[in-house]
Coordinates of N, CA and C in Angstrom, one line a residue:
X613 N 119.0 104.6 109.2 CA 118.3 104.1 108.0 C 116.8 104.7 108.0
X614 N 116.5 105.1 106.8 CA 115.3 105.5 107.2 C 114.0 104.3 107.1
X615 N 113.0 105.1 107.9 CA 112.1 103.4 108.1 C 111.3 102.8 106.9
X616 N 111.0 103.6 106.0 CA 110.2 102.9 105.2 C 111.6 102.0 104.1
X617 N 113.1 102.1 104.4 CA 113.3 101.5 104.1 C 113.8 100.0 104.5
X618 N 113.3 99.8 106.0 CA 113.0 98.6 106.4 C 112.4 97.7 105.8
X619 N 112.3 96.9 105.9 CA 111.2 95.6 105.3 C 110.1 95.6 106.5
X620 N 108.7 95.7 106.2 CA 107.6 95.5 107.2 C 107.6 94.1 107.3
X621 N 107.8 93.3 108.6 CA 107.5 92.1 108.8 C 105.9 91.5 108.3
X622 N 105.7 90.5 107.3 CA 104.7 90.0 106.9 C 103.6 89.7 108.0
X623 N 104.0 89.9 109.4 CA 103.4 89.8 110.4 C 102.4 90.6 111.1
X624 N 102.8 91.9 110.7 CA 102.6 93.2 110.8 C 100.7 93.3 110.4
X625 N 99.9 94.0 111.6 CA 99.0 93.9 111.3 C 99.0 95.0 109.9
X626 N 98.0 94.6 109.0 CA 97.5 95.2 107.4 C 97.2 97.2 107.7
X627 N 96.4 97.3 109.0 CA 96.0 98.8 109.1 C 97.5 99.4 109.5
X628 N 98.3 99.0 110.2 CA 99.8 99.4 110.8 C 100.4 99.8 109.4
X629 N 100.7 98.8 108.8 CA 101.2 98.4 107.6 C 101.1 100.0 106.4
X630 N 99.8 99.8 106.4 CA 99.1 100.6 105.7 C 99.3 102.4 105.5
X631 N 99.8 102.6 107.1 CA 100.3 103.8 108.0 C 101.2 104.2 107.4
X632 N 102.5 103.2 107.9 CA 103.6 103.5 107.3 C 104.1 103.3 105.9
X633 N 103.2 102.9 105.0 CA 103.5 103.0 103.7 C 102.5 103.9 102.8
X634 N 101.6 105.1 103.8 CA 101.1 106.1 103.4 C 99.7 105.5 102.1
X635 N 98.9 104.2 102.4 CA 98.1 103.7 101.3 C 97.1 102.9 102.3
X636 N 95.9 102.4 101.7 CA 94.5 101.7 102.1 C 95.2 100.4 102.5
X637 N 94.3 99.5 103.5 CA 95.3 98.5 104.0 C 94.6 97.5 103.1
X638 N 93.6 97.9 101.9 CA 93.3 96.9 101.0 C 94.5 96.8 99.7
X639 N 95.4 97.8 100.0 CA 95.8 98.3 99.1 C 98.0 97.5 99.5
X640 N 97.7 96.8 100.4 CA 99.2 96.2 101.0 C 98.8 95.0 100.6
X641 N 100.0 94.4 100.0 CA 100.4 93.3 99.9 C 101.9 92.4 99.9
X642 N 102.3 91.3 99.3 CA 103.5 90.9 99.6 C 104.6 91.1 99.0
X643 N 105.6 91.9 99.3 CA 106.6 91.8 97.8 C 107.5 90.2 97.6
X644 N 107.6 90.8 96.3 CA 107.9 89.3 95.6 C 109.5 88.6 96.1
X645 N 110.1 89.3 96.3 CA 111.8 89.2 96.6 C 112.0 88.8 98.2
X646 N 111.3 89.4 98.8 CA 111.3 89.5 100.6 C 110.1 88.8 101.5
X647 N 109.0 88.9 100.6 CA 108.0 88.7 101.3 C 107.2 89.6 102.3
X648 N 108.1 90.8 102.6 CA 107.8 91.8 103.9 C 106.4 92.2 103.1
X649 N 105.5 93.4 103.8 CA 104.8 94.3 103.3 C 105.1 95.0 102.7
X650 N 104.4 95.2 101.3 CA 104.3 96.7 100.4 C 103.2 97.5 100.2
X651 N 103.2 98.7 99.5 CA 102.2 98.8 99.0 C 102.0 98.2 97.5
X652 N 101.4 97.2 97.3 CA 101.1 96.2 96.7 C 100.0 96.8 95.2
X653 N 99.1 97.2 95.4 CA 98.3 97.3 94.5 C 97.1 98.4 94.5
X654 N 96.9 99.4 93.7 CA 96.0 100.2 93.6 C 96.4 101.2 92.7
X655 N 96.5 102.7 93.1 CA 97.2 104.1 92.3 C 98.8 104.0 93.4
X656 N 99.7 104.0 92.4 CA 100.7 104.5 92.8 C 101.6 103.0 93.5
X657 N 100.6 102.4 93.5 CA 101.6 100.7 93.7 C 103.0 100.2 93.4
X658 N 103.7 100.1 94.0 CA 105.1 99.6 93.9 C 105.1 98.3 94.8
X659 N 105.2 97.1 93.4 CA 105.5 95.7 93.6 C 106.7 95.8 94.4
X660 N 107.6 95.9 94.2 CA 109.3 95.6 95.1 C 108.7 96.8 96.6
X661 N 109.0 96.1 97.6 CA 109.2 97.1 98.6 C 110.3 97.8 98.5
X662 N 110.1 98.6 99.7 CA 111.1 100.2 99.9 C 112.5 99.3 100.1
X663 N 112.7 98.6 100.6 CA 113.9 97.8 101.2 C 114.3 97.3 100.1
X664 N 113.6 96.5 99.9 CA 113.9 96.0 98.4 C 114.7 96.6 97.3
X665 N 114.5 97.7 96.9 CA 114.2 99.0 96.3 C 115.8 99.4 96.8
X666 N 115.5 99.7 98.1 CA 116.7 100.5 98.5 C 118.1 100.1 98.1
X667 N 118.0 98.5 98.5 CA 119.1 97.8 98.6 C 119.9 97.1 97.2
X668 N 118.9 97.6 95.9 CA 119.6 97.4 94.7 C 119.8 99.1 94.1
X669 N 119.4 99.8 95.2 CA 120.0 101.0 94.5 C 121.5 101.5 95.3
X670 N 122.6 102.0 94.1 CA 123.5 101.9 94.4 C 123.8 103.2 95.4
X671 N 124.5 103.7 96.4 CA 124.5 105.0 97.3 C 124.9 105.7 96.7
X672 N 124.2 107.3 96.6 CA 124.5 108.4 95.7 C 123.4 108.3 94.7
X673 N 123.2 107.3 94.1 CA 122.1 107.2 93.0 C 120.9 107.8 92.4
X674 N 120.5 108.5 91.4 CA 119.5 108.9 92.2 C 118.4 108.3 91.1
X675 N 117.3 108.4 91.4 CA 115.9 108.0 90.6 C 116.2 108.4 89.3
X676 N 116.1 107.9 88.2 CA 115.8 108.0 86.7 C 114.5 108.9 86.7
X677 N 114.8 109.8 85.8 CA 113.7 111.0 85.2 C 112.5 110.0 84.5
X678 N 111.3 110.2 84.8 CA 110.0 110.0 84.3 C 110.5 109.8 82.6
X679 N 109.8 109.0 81.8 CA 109.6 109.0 80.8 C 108.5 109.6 80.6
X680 N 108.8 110.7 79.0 CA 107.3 111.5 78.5 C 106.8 111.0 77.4
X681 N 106.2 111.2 77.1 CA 105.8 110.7 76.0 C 105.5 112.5 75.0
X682 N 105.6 112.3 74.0 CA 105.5 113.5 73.2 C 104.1 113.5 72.2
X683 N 103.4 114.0 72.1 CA 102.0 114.6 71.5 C 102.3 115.4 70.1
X684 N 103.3 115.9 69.6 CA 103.2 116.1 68.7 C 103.3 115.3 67.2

């Protein structure tokens, strides 16, 4: 399994935290489903952790294309 899709135990000091989810450790907070650490809030924030995340996506699955928006 890969690690970031563990759940970080809420326990987990904030700078550790911070490491393994590649963001400022002002920038970790709690997800709403698990409680573990996420990156929580800033640029690029994702409320649901990776675990979270992982475990309602089905195997094989893959990410939904970006929505664009059109300018013409």
């Amino acid at each position: 399994m890969d690690e970031l899709s563990q759940r970080i135990d809420p326990t987990t000091d904030r700078t550790a935290a911070a490491r393994l989810l590649g963001c400022a450790p002002d920038e970790v907070g709690y997800c709403p489903r698990c409680q573990g650490l996420t990156h929580r809030y800033g640029r690029d924030a994702q409320i649901i952790c990776p675990a979270c995340r992982a475990a309602e996506t089905p195997p094989g699955a893959t990410s939904p294309a970006p929505r664009t928006t059109s300018t013409a």
